[in-house]
Amino acid sequence: RVLCSDAPATVIAVSECSQSSALAETAEASKTAISFDTYLAKTRAGVSGSQTTETLKTNGFGVFAYYTGQNNYVSNKFIPDFMYNTKVTGTTTSWEYSPVRYWPNADGDKISFFAYAPYVDVDVTQTSSNGNATDITSGIVALSPNNSSQAPYVKYKLSSDFTSTNSVDLLWGVKKSDNAAMNTDLKKSTNSVGFTFKHALAKWDGANFLQAKIATDDPKFNPTKTKITIESISISSSALAASGKFDLTKGTWSKQATDDKTKLSINISKDQMNPDVAEKNYSAITIPSTTDWDNIKGLSTTQSNVCKDNTISSLYFIPVTTTTQASVTVTYWTRTLDPNLKNGCTNVKQTVTKDIQLPAFAANKKYTLVLSIGLNTINFSAEVSDWTSDTDNTATTTIALPEVAK
């Protein structure tokens, strides 16, 4: 089963509040400086890995701005001639950038703003490398060039292992207080330009990404008499998108592509597992007393995390519109207490491999794979919930993960 989450990561405002008074002191009285002021909700963003909003303040975010005169912004007509990848960084009280820009004085003149995070330096020379990130091989590898009239975009590449430790949590800005709108066609009288930053990627959520439970409809099943423990789990896929192009005006992905060097391969051993569900012996055991039997915890009919905290890194995925095939192998032990047996219980080791269809990953959502281990088979399903923060409780939606027909 797979869990998915979806929610704003950071709320950022571009306004004429806290900084504007200080900036206006050095500006002509007839001009109004465009300043950046922020309200930071819980978020995770950084140059690499899931980091705190303090990292966003340090590394900054990039802004594209289009001055369109009396016209409304449309793609393929204007270039970012007002701001191009302008870096905005934060202090304890304000957000700063240089050089300062000013609202146009002509009535009806408009500016449209788009933003991404975390900030990267790019080549701005008028060559074929225009927009390419400097010395970066994964994460944000390029931006739309400064001479391009296309909608501003980010080219993104996952790290080869998909982990959040080595990947970048890409964020993009929508209009503050209205997640369906963008900061387009704003005038001087607007007074405020606000961004709410959202996650552009999908996420498997660290220790929470894999859960398991016993699934049985047998009315005679007694969980105190039958225990199931997990020896190992492996998950692999070579069909996941490794790179793509993200449109900052629409929040959509295109040109997703696989990469021979970027393949999902997760191998979970007992040392990484929650001790209650992990198989400790890897062999047949003898139960001399009920105390020894009670010391075996195993799975229950309520799902729980398979992995221990801080043993599995969160994983990032590029959203796609179709399902993706993955292979899952689970080795587990089933034991039933029976004092008439020489060992005091049965010892049955089973290995099950299934090819399943992962759901179509969506931006700003997080996922957890849930294994429902029955006495005869293993089934998979997915739960989808909002990607807010690592500690927020969010509602989930369960979806089925069908097997791939042989």
Coordinates of C-alpha atoms in Angstrom, one line a residue:
R1 CA 0.0 0.0 0.0
V2 CA 1.4 3.4 -0.8
L3 CA 0.8 6.6 1.2
C4 CA 0.9 10.0 -0.4
S5 CA 0.9 13.5 0.9
D6 CA 0.1 16.9 -0.6
A7 CA 0.4 20.3 0.9
P8 CA 2.2 23.7 0.9
A9 CA 5.8 23.6 2.1
T10 CA 6.6 27.3 2.6
V11 CA 4.7 30.5 2.5
I12 CA 6.8 33.4 1.1
A13 CA 5.7 36.9 0.4
V14 CA 7.1 39.5 -1.9
S15 CA 5.7 42.6 -0.4
E16 CA 6.2 46.3 0.3
C17 CA 6.2 45.7 4.0
S18 CA 9.2 45.1 6.3
Q19 CA 12.0 46.0 3.9
S20 CA 10.4 48.6 1.7
S21 CA 10.7 51.4 4.3
A22 CA 14.5 50.9 4.6
L23 CA 14.9 50.6 0.8
A24 CA 12.7 53.7 0.1
E25 CA 15.1 55.8 2.1
T26 CA 17.7 55.5 -0.7
A27 CA 15.1 55.6 -3.5
E28 CA 13.5 58.5 -5.2
A29 CA 10.2 59.4 -3.5
S30 CA 8.3 58.7 -6.7
K31 CA 9.5 55.1 -6.9
T32 CA 8.4 52.1 -4.8
A33 CA 11.0 49.4 -4.2
I34 CA 9.9 45.8 -4.6
S35 CA 11.0 44.0 -1.5
F36 CA 10.7 40.4 -0.2
D37 CA 9.1 39.6 3.0
T38 CA 8.2 36.1 4.2
Y39 CA 6.1 34.0 6.4
L40 CA 7.7 30.5 6.7
A41 CA 5.4 27.6 7.3
K42 CA 6.9 24.1 8.0
T43 CA 9.0 23.1 5.1
R44 CA 11.8 21.0 3.9
A45 CA 14.2 22.3 1.3
G46 CA 17.9 22.5 0.7
V47 CA 20.7 22.2 -1.7
S48 CA 20.8 18.5 -1.0
G49 CA 18.5 16.6 1.3
S50 CA 15.5 17.4 3.3
Q51 CA 16.6 20.3 5.4
T52 CA 15.0 23.1 7.4
T53 CA 13.8 26.4 6.3
E54 CA 17.0 27.9 7.8
T55 CA 18.7 26.3 4.8
L56 CA 16.3 28.0 2.5
K57 CA 17.3 31.3 4.1
T58 CA 21.0 30.5 3.5
N59 CA 20.8 29.1 0.0
G60 CA 18.0 31.3 -1.1
F61 CA 15.4 31.1 -3.8
G62 CA 15.4 32.3 -7.4
V63 CA 13.0 34.7 -9.0
F64 CA 12.0 35.3 -12.6
A65 CA 10.1 38.5 -13.4
Y66 CA 8.6 39.7 -16.7
Y67 CA 7.8 43.3 -17.3
T68 CA 5.0 43.3 -19.9
G69 CA 3.9 46.9 -20.0
Q70 CA 0.1 47.2 -20.5
N71 CA -0.1 43.6 -21.7
N72 CA -0.9 40.4 -19.8
Y73 CA 1.8 37.8 -19.5
V74 CA 1.7 34.9 -21.9
S75 CA 4.4 32.4 -22.6
N76 CA 6.4 32.5 -25.9
K77 CA 6.0 36.3 -26.1
F78 CA 8.2 37.9 -23.3
I79 CA 11.6 37.2 -21.9
P80 CA 12.6 37.6 -18.2
D81 CA 13.9 41.2 -18.7
F82 CA 13.0 42.4 -15.2
M83 CA 14.5 39.7 -13.0
Y84 CA 16.4 36.5 -14.1
N85 CA 17.3 34.0 -11.5
T86 CA 17.5 36.8 -8.9
K87 CA 18.8 35.3 -5.7
V88 CA 16.8 36.1 -2.5
T89 CA 18.3 35.2 0.8
G90 CA 17.0 35.6 4.3
T91 CA 18.1 37.0 7.6
T92 CA 16.4 36.7 11.0
T93 CA 14.1 39.6 10.1
S94 CA 14.0 40.1 6.3
W95 CA 14.7 38.8 2.8
E96 CA 17.3 40.6 0.7
Y97 CA 18.4 40.7 -3.0
S98 CA 20.5 43.0 -5.2
P99 CA 20.2 45.2 -7.2
V100 CA 16.9 46.5 -5.9
R101 CA 14.1 46.8 -8.4
Y102 CA 11.2 49.3 -8.5
W103 CA 7.6 49.1 -9.5
P104 CA 6.9 50.9 -12.8
N105 CA 5.1 54.3 -12.3
A106 CA 2.9 54.1 -15.4
D107 CA -0.7 53.3 -14.6
G108 CA -1.6 49.8 -15.7
D109 CA 2.0 48.6 -16.3
K110 CA 2.3 44.9 -15.2
I111 CA 5.0 42.5 -13.8
S112 CA 4.7 38.8 -13.5
F113 CA 6.7 36.8 -10.9
F114 CA 7.7 33.1 -10.8
A115 CA 10.0 31.4 -8.3
Y116 CA 11.8 28.2 -7.4
A117 CA 13.9 26.9 -4.6
P118 CA 16.6 26.2 -3.6
Y119 CA 18.7 28.7 -5.7
V120 CA 21.4 27.6 -8.1
D121 CA 23.9 29.7 -10.0
V122 CA 23.6 29.4 -13.8
D123 CA 25.5 30.4 -16.9
V124 CA 24.2 33.7 -18.3
T125 CA 26.6 34.1 -21.2
Q126 CA 24.9 34.2 -24.6
T127 CA 26.1 30.8 -25.6
S128 CA 24.6 27.3 -25.9
S129 CA 25.3 26.8 -22.2
N130 CA 23.0 29.7 -21.2
G131 CA 20.9 28.6 -18.2
N132 CA 23.0 25.6 -17.3
A133 CA 23.8 25.2 -13.6
T134 CA 27.4 25.6 -12.5
D135 CA 29.2 22.3 -11.5
I136 CA 26.0 20.4 -10.8
T137 CA 25.3 16.9 -12.1
S138 CA 22.0 16.2 -10.2
G139 CA 19.2 18.2 -8.8
I140 CA 18.5 21.5 -10.5
V141 CA 20.8 21.1 -13.5
A142 CA 19.5 24.0 -15.7
L143 CA 17.0 26.9 -15.9
S144 CA 15.3 28.3 -19.0
P145 CA 17.8 30.7 -20.6
N146 CA 17.6 34.5 -20.0
N147 CA 16.9 35.1 -23.6
S148 CA 14.1 32.6 -23.9
S149 CA 10.4 33.6 -24.3
Q150 CA 9.3 30.1 -23.2
A151 CA 7.6 29.7 -19.9
P152 CA 10.3 29.7 -17.2
Y153 CA 11.3 26.2 -16.3
V154 CA 13.7 24.0 -14.3
K155 CA 15.5 21.0 -15.6
Y156 CA 15.9 18.5 -12.9
K157 CA 17.8 15.2 -12.5
L158 CA 17.5 12.8 -9.5
S159 CA 20.6 11.4 -7.8
S160 CA 21.4 7.9 -9.0
D161 CA 20.0 6.3 -5.7
F162 CA 16.8 8.5 -5.4
T163 CA 17.6 9.3 -1.8
S164 CA 16.7 12.6 -0.3
T165 CA 20.2 12.7 1.2
N166 CA 21.7 13.1 -2.3
S167 CA 18.7 14.6 -4.1
V168 CA 17.3 18.1 -4.0
D169 CA 13.8 19.0 -2.6
L170 CA 12.6 21.2 -5.5
L171 CA 10.1 23.8 -4.6
W172 CA 8.0 26.2 -6.7
G173 CA 6.0 29.3 -5.9
V174 CA 2.3 29.9 -6.3
K175 CA 0.3 32.8 -5.2
K176 CA 0.0 33.2 -1.5
S177 CA -3.4 32.3 0.0
D178 CA -4.6 31.1 -3.4
N179 CA -2.8 27.8 -4.4
A180 CA -4.6 27.8 -7.8
A181 CA -3.3 31.2 -8.9
M182 CA 0.0 32.6 -10.0
N183 CA 1.6 36.0 -9.4
T184 CA 1.0 37.3 -12.9
D185 CA 0.0 40.7 -14.2
L186 CA 0.6 42.5 -10.9
K187 CA 0.6 46.3 -10.7
K188 CA 2.1 48.8 -8.4
S189 CA -1.2 49.2 -6.6
T190 CA -1.1 45.5 -5.6
N191 CA 1.1 46.4 -2.7
S192 CA 2.1 42.7 -2.1
V193 CA 3.5 39.9 -4.1
G194 CA 3.2 36.6 -2.1
F195 CA 4.5 33.2 -2.8
T196 CA 3.5 29.9 -1.2
F197 CA 6.1 27.3 -2.0
K198 CA 5.0 23.8 -2.8
H199 CA 6.9 20.5 -3.4
A200 CA 7.5 19.7 -7.1
L201 CA 8.5 16.1 -6.4
A202 CA 6.8 13.1 -4.8
K203 CA 8.3 11.4 -1.7
W204 CA 8.7 8.1 0.0
D205 CA 8.9 9.1 3.6
G206 CA 11.9 7.7 5.3
A207 CA 11.1 5.2 8.1
N208 CA 7.4 5.6 7.3
F209 CA 7.8 4.6 3.6
L210 CA 7.4 0.9 4.3
Q211 CA 4.7 -0.7 6.6
A212 CA 3.4 -4.2 7.0
K213 CA 0.7 -6.1 8.7
I214 CA -0.9 -9.6 8.8
A215 CA -3.9 -9.8 6.5
T216 CA -6.3 -12.7 7.0
D217 CA -10.1 -13.2 7.0
D218 CA -9.8 -16.6 8.7
P219 CA -12.1 -16.4 11.8
K220 CA -10.0 -19.1 13.5
F221 CA -6.7 -17.1 13.2
N222 CA -5.2 -16.5 16.6
P223 CA -2.4 -13.9 16.6
T224 CA -1.1 -15.2 19.9
K225 CA -0.5 -18.6 18.4
T226 CA 0.9 -17.7 15.0
K227 CA 3.8 -15.2 14.6
I228 CA 5.2 -13.7 11.3
T229 CA 8.6 -12.1 11.2
I230 CA 10.4 -10.5 8.3
E231 CA 13.9 -11.6 7.3
S232 CA 14.5 -9.2 4.4
I233 CA 12.8 -7.0 1.8
S234 CA 14.1 -5.8 -1.5
I235 CA 12.5 -3.3 -3.9
S236 CA 13.8 -2.5 -7.4
S237 CA 12.8 -0.7 -10.5
S238 CA 14.5 0.5 -13.6
A239 CA 11.4 2.2 -15.0
L240 CA 11.2 5.3 -12.8
A241 CA 11.8 8.7 -14.3
A242 CA 15.3 10.0 -13.6
S243 CA 15.0 13.5 -15.2
G244 CA 12.4 16.0 -16.3
K245 CA 11.4 19.5 -17.1
F246 CA 9.3 21.5 -14.6
D247 CA 7.1 24.4 -15.8
L248 CA 7.1 27.2 -13.1
T249 CA 4.0 28.8 -14.6
K250 CA 1.8 25.7 -14.4
G251 CA 3.5 23.4 -11.9
T252 CA 3.6 20.6 -14.5
W253 CA 6.3 18.1 -15.6
S254 CA 7.3 17.1 -19.1
K255 CA 10.0 15.2 -20.9
Q256 CA 10.4 12.7 -18.1
A257 CA 13.1 10.2 -19.0
T258 CA 14.7 7.1 -17.5
D259 CA 18.4 6.7 -17.1
D260 CA 20.5 3.5 -17.2
K261 CA 22.5 4.8 -14.2
T262 CA 19.5 5.8 -12.1
K263 CA 17.7 2.7 -10.8
L264 CA 15.8 2.1 -7.6
S265 CA 17.4 -0.6 -5.5
I266 CA 16.4 -0.9 -1.9
N267 CA 17.6 -3.8 0.3
I268 CA 16.4 -3.9 3.9
S269 CA 18.0 -6.3 6.3
K270 CA 17.1 -7.1 9.9
D271 CA 19.6 -4.5 11.2
Q272 CA 17.5 -1.7 9.6
M273 CA 14.1 -3.1 10.8
N274 CA 12.0 -2.5 13.7
P275 CA 13.1 -5.2 16.2
D276 CA 9.5 -6.2 16.8
V277 CA 8.9 -7.3 13.2
A278 CA 12.5 -8.4 12.3
E279 CA 13.4 -12.1 12.0
K280 CA 16.3 -12.6 14.5
N281 CA 17.3 -16.2 13.8
Y282 CA 17.3 -16.9 10.1
S283 CA 16.8 -20.6 11.0
A284 CA 14.4 -23.0 12.7
I285 CA 14.0 -22.3 16.4
T286 CA 13.0 -24.3 19.5
I287 CA 10.4 -23.0 21.9
P288 CA 11.1 -24.5 25.4
S289 CA 8.5 -22.4 27.2
T290 CA 5.7 -19.9 26.7
T291 CA 8.0 -17.1 27.8
D292 CA 10.3 -17.8 24.9
W293 CA 7.2 -17.7 22.6
D294 CA 6.0 -14.4 24.1
N295 CA 9.4 -12.8 23.4
I296 CA 8.7 -13.2 19.7
K297 CA 6.7 -10.1 18.7
G298 CA 6.2 -10.3 15.0
L299 CA 3.6 -8.5 12.8
S300 CA 0.1 -7.8 14.0
T301 CA -3.1 -7.2 12.1
T302 CA -2.5 -3.4 12.5
Q303 CA 0.1 -2.0 10.1
S304 CA 3.3 -0.7 11.6
N305 CA 6.6 0.7 10.3
V306 CA 9.0 -2.0 9.1
C307 CA 12.1 0.2 9.3
K308 CA 13.7 1.8 12.4
D309 CA 14.0 5.6 12.5
N310 CA 17.0 7.1 10.8
T311 CA 18.0 3.8 9.0
I312 CA 16.3 4.5 5.6
S313 CA 16.6 7.8 3.8
S314 CA 13.5 9.4 2.3
L315 CA 13.3 8.9 -1.5
Y316 CA 12.2 11.5 -4.1
F317 CA 10.5 10.8 -7.4
I318 CA 9.7 12.8 -10.4
P319 CA 5.9 12.9 -10.9
V320 CA 4.5 11.0 -13.9
T321 CA 1.1 10.5 -15.4
T322 CA 1.3 6.7 -15.8
T323 CA 2.0 3.8 -13.4
T324 CA 5.5 2.4 -13.0
Q325 CA 6.5 -1.3 -12.6
A326 CA 8.5 -2.4 -9.6
S327 CA 9.7 -5.7 -8.2
V328 CA 9.2 -6.5 -4.5
T329 CA 10.8 -9.6 -2.8
V330 CA 9.9 -10.4 0.8
T331 CA 11.4 -13.3 2.8
Y332 CA 9.5 -14.0 6.0
W333 CA 9.0 -16.7 8.6
T334 CA 5.6 -18.1 9.8
R335 CA 5.6 -20.0 13.1
T336 CA 2.7 -21.6 14.9
L337 CA 2.9 -22.6 18.6
D338 CA 2.3 -26.4 19.1
P339 CA 3.7 -28.0 22.2
N340 CA 3.3 -31.5 20.6
L341 CA 6.0 -30.7 18.1
K342 CA 9.7 -31.5 18.9
N343 CA 10.6 -27.8 18.5
G344 CA 7.5 -26.5 20.1
C345 CA 6.4 -24.7 17.0
T346 CA 6.4 -24.9 13.2
N347 CA 9.2 -23.1 11.3
V348 CA 8.2 -22.1 7.7
K349 CA 10.4 -19.8 5.7
Q350 CA 8.8 -18.3 2.6
T351 CA 10.1 -16.0 -0.1
V352 CA 7.6 -14.2 -2.3
T353 CA 8.5 -12.0 -5.4
K354 CA 5.9 -9.9 -7.1
D355 CA 6.0 -7.4 -9.9
I356 CA 3.6 -4.6 -9.1
Q357 CA 2.4 -1.4 -10.6
L358 CA 3.3 1.6 -8.5
P359 CA 0.8 4.5 -8.7
A360 CA 1.3 7.5 -10.9
F361 CA 3.4 9.7 -8.6
A362 CA 2.0 13.2 -8.1
A363 CA 3.8 16.4 -7.1
N364 CA 3.5 17.5 -3.5
K365 CA 2.5 14.1 -2.3
K366 CA 4.2 11.4 -0.1
Y367 CA 3.9 7.7 -0.3
T368 CA 4.2 4.6 1.9
L369 CA 4.2 1.1 0.6
V370 CA 2.2 -1.3 2.8
L371 CA 2.7 -5.0 2.7
S372 CA -0.3 -7.1 3.7
I373 CA 1.2 -10.5 4.5
G374 CA -1.4 -13.3 4.6
L375 CA -0.9 -16.9 5.6
N376 CA -0.7 -17.9 1.9
T377 CA 0.2 -14.7 0.0
I378 CA 1.3 -11.1 0.0
N379 CA -0.8 -8.2 -1.3
F380 CA 0.1 -4.6 -1.9
S381 CA -1.8 -1.4 -1.6
A382 CA -1.2 2.3 -1.4
E383 CA -2.3 5.2 0.8
V384 CA -2.1 8.8 -0.5
S385 CA -1.9 11.8 1.8
D386 CA -0.7 15.4 1.7
W387 CA 3.0 16.1 1.9
T388 CA 3.1 18.7 4.7
S389 CA 5.8 18.1 7.2
D390 CA 7.5 15.0 8.7
T391 CA 5.4 15.3 11.9
D392 CA 2.0 16.4 10.6
N393 CA -0.9 13.9 10.7
T394 CA -2.8 13.9 7.4
A395 CA -5.7 12.0 6.0
T396 CA -4.8 9.1 3.7
T397 CA -6.5 7.5 0.7
T398 CA -6.0 3.8 0.0
I399 CA -5.5 2.6 -3.5
A400 CA -4.8 -0.9 -4.8
L401 CA -1.5 -1.8 -6.4
P402 CA -2.2 -4.6 -8.9
E403 CA 0.3 -7.3 -9.8
V404 CA 1.7 -7.3 -13.3
A405 CA 0.3 -10.1 -15.4
K406 CA 2.9 -12.7 -16.3

